GROMACS .gro file of C-alpha atoms in nm:
model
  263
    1UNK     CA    1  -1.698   0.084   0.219
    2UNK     CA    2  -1.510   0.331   0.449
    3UNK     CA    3  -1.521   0.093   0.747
    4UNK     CA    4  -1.304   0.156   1.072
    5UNK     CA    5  -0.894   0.135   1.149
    6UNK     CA    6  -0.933   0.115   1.498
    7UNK     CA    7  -1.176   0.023   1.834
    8UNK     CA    8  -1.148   0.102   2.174
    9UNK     CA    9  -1.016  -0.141   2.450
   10UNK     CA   10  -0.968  -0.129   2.820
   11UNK     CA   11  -0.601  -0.099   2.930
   12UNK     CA   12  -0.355  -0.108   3.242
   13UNK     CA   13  -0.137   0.196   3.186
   14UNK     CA   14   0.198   0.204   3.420
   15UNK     CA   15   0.327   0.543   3.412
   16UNK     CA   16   0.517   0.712   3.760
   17UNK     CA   17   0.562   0.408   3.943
   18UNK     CA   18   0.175   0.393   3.947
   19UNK     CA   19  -0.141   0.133   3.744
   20UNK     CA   20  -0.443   0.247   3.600
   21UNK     CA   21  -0.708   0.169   3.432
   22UNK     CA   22  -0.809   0.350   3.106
   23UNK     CA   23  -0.910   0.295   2.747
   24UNK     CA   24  -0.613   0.276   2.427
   25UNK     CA   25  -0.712   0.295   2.081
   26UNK     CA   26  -0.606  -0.039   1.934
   27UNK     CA   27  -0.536  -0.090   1.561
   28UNK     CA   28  -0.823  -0.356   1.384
   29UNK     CA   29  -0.627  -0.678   1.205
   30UNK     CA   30  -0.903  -0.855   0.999
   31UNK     CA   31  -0.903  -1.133   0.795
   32UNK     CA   32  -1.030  -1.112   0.420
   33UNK     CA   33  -1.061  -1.373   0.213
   34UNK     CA   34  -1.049  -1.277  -0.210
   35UNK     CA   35  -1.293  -1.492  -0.377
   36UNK     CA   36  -1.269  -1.458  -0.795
   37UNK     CA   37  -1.548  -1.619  -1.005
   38UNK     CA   38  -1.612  -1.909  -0.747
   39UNK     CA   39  -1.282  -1.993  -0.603
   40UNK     CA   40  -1.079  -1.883  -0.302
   41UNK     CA   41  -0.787  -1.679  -0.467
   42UNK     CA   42  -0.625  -1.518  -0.101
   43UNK     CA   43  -0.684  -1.421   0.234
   44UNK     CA   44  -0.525  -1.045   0.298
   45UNK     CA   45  -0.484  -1.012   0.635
   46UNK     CA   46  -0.532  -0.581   0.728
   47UNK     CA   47  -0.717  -0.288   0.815
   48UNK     CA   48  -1.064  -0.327   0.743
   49UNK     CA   49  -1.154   0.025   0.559
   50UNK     CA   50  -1.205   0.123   0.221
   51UNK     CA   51  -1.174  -0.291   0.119
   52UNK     CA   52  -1.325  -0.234  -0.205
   53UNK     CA   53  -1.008  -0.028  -0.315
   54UNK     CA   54  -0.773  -0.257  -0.165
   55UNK     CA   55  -0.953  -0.609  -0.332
   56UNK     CA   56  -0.963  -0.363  -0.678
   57UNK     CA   57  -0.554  -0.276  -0.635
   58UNK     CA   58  -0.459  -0.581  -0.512
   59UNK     CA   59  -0.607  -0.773  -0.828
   60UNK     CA   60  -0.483  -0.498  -1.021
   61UNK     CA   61  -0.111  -0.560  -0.846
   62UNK     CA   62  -0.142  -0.912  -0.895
   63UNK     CA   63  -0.236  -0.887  -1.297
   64UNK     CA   64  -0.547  -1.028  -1.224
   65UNK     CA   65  -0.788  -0.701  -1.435
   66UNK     CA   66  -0.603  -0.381  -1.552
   67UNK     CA   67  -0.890  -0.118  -1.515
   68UNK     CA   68  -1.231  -0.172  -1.318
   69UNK     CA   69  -1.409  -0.274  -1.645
   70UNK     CA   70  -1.251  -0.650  -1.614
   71UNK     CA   71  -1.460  -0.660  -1.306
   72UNK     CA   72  -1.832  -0.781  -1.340
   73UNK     CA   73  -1.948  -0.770  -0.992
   74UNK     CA   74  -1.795  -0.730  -0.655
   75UNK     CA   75  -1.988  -0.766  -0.329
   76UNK     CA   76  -1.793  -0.739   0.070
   77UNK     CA   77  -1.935  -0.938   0.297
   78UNK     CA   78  -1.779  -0.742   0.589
   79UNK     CA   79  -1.926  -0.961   0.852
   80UNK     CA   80  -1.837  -1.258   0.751
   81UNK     CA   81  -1.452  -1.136   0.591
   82UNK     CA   82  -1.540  -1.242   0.219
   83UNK     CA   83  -1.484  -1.042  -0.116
   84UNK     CA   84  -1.654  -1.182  -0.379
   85UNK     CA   85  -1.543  -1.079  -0.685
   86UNK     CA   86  -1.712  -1.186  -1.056
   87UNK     CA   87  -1.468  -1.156  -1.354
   88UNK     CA   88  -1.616  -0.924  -1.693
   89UNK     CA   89  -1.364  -1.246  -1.861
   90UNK     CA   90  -1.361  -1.562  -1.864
   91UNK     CA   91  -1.170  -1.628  -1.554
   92UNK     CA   92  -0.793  -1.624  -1.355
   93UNK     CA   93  -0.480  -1.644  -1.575
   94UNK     CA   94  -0.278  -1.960  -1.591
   95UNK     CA   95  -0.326  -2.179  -1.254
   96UNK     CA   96   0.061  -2.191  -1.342
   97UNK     CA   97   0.155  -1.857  -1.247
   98UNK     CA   98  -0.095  -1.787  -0.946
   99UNK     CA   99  -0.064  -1.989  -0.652
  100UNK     CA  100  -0.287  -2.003  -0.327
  101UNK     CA  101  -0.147  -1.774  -0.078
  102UNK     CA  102  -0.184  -1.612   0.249
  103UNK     CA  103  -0.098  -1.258   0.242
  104UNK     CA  104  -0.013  -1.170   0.613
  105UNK     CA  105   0.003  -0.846   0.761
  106UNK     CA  106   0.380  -0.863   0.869
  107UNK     CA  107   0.643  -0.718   0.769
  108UNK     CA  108   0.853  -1.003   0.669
  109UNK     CA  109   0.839  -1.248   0.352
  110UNK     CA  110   0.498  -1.290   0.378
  111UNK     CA  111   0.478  -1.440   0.031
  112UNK     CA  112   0.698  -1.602  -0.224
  113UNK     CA  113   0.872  -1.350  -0.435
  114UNK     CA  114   0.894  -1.248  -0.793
  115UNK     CA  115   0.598  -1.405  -0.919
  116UNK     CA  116   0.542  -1.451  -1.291
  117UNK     CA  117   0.280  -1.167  -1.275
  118UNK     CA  118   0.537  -0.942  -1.103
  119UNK     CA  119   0.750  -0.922  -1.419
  120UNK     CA  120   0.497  -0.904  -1.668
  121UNK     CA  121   0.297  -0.600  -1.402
  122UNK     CA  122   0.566  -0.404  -1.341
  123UNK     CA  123   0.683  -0.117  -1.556
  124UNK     CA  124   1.003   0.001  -1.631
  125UNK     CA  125   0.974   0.425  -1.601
  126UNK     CA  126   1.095   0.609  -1.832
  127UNK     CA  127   1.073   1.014  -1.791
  128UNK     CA  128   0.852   1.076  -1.453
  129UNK     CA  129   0.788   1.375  -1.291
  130UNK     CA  130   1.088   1.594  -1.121
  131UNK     CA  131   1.045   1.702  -0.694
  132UNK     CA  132   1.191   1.944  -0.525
  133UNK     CA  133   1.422   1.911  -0.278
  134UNK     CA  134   1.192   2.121  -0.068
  135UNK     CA  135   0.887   1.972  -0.160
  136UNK     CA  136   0.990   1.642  -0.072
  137UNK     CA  137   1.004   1.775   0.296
  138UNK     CA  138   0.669   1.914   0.267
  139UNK     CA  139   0.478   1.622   0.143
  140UNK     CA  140   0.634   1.362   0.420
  141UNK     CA  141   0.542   1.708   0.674
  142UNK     CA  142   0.173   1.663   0.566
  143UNK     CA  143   0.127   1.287   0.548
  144UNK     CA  144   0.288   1.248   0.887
  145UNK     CA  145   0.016   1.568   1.023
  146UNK     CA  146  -0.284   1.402   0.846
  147UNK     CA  147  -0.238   1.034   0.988
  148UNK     CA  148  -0.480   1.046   1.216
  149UNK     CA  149  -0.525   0.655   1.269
  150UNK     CA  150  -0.180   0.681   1.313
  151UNK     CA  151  -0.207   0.882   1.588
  152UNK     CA  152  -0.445   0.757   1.776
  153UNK     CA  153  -0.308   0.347   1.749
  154UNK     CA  154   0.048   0.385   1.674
  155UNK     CA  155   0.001   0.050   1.447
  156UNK     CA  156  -0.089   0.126   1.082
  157UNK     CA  157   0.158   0.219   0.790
  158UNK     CA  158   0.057   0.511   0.584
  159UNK     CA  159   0.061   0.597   0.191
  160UNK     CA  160  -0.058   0.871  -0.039
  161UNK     CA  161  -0.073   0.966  -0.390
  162UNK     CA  162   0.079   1.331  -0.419
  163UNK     CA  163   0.171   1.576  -0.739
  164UNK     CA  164   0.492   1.770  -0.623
  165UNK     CA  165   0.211   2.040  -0.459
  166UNK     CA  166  -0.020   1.815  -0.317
  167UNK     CA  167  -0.206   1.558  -0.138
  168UNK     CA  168  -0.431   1.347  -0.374
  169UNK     CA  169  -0.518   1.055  -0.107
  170UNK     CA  170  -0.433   0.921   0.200
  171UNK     CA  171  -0.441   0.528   0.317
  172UNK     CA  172  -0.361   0.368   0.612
  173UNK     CA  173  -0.345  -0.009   0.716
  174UNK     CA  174  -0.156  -0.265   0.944
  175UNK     CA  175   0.034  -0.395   0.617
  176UNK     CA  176   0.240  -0.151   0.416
  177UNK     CA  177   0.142  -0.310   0.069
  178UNK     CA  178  -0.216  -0.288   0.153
  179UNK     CA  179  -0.198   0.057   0.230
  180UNK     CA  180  -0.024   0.076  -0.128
  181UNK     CA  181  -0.310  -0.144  -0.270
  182UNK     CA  182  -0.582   0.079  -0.157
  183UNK     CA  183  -0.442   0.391  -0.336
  184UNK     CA  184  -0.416   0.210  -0.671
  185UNK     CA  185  -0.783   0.076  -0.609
  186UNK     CA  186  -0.849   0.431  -0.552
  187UNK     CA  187  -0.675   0.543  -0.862
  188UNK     CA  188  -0.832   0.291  -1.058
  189UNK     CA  189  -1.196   0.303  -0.966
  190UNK     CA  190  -1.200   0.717  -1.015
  191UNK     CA  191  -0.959   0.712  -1.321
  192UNK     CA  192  -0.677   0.895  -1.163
  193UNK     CA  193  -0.354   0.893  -1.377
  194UNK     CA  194  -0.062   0.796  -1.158
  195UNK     CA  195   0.239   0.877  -1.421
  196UNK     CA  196   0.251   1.217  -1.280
  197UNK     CA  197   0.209   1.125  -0.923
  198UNK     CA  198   0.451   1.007  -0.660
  199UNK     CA  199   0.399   0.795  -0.345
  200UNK     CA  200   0.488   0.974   0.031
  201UNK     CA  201   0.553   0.624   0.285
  202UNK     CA  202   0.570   0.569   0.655
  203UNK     CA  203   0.758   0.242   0.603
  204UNK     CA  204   1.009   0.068   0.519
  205UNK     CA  205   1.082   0.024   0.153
  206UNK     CA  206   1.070  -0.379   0.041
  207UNK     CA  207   1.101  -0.514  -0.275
  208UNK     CA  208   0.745  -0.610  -0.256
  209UNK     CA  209   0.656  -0.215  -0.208
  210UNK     CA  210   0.900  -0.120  -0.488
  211UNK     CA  211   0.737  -0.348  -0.704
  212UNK     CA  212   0.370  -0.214  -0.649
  213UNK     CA  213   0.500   0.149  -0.731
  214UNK     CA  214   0.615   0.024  -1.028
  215UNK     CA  215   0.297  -0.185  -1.138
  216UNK     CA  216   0.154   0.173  -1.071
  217UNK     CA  217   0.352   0.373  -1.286
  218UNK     CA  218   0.506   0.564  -1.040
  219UNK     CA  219   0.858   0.707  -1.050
  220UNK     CA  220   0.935   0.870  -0.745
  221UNK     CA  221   0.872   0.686  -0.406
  222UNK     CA  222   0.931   0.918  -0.094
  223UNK     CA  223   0.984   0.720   0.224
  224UNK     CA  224   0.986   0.819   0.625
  225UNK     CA  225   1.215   0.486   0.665
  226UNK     CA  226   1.494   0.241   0.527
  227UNK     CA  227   1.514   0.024   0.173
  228UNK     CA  228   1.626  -0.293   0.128
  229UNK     CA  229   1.925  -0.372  -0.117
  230UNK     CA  230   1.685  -0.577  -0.320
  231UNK     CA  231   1.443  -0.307  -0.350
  232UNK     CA  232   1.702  -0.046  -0.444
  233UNK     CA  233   1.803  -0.297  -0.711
  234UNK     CA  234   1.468  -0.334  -0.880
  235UNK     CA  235   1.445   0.069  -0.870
  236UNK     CA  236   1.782   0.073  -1.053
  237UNK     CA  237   1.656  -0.115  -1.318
  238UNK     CA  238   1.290  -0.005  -1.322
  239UNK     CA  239   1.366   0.354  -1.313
  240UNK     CA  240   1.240   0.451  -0.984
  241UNK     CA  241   1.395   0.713  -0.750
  242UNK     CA  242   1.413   0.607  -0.367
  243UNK     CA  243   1.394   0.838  -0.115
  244UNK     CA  244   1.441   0.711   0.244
  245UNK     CA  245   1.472   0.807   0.600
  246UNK     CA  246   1.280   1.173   0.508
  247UNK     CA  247   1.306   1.320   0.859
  248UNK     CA  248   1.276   1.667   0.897
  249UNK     CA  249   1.525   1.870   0.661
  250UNK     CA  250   1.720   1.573   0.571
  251UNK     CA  251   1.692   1.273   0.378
  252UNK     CA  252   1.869   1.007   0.139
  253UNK     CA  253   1.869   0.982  -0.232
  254UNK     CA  254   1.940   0.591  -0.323
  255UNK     CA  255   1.835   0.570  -0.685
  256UNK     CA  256   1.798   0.819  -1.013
  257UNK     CA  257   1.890   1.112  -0.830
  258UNK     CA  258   1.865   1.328  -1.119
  259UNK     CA  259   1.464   1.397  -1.065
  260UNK     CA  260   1.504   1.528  -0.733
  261UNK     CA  261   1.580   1.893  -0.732
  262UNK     CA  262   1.773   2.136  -0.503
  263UNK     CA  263   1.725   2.509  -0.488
   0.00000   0.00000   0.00000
């Protein structure tokens, strides 16, 4: 399902020393609980569109199935804010290494960190694809002129899936890793190879977003905004370049420079 990223809401709008009334385009937050053979496995709080991509990557990011084959049967029950999602196997790993969790849509440590699932998900890259310098301008140019929901709420993070030429998909959503989560549930449910892809990001660049390029095979990360020192770690040793505050014809190389190209 496509679903919406925004709804209309009446507004007092203060602008030359004078009020009025009018109607803003307000960002949805909606809560969806994961259910996996029977049992309550999260509740992802986020935009609700495309939600079958984002239950599909975020089970995928979690280590949960590997391709859409592990999964039986999925039904969204967008009314009532339920995925219910039926297992090909015989069930969740270990109880040991998955926990309960809410998965807000904040920016902050909205869940514990470093899983066991996060190191056995997440790949180290070796090779990847090389940008240009150029190119690298480009791609942040076009995902910035094709947010749309964006545009119209000012509250939703944006990803896509690029080749060095390209646009391959666009996501939005309140949370940054959902947005991620949707274009790997994209990739996965059409069989789109990611190793010769990068990611183009409105937002800041976490650990937790480092880590979900990485479960996705993904060397080259191209970001509007800041890292983190613990994300530029875990791209040092999981062979990811970093690319942050992309603004206009300028921009910072943190990690494994050598892919990006000038002239």
């Amino acid at each position: 399902m496509s679903g919406f990223a925004s709804k209309r809401r009446l507004i007092v709008r203060y602008d030359g020393g004078q009020l009025a009334e009018e109607e803003d385009e307000i960002a949805l937050e909606f809560p969806l609980t994961v259910m996996v053979n029977g049992e309550e496995f999260a509740t992802i709080v986020c935009t609700p569109a495309h939600l079958d991509e984002l239950v599909i990557g975020f089970l995928a990011s979690e280590g949960v199935i590997r391709t859409c084959s592990d999964i039986k049967g999925m039904t969204i029950d967008g009314e009532r804010g339920f995925a219910y999602v039926e297992l090909a196997a015989c069930g969740l790993p270990a109880k040991q290494f998955y926990a309960k969790r809410f998965i807000g849509s904040c920016c902050g440590k909205s869940r514990q960190f470093y899983f066991y699932n996060d190191a056995k998900t997440a790949k180290t890259i070796v090779g990847g694809i090389t940008v240009k310098a150029d190119d690298c301008i480009r791609l942040m140019k076009a995902l910035h002129e094709r947010s749309t929901d964006f545009a119209a709420t000012g509250g939703l993070h944006n990803a896509a899936l690029a080749t060095p030429d390209e646009m391959v998909v666009i996501r939005s959503d309140i949370g940054r890793h959902n947005a991620l989560d949707k274009l790997y549930g994209y990739c996965l449910r059409h069989q789109v190879a990611m190793k010769d892809k990068l990611i183009v990001f409105s937002g800041r660049v976490s650990s937790e977003v480092l880590l979900k390029a990485a479960k996705m095979g993904v060397s080259v990360l191209l970001s509007k905004s800041a890292p983190t020192t613990l994300a530029l770690d875990l791209a040092d040793e999981l062979g990811i370049t970093v690319v942050g505050f992309l603004r206009g014809q300028a921009f910072n190389v943190y990690t494994h420079e050598s892919r990006i190209i000038i002239g």
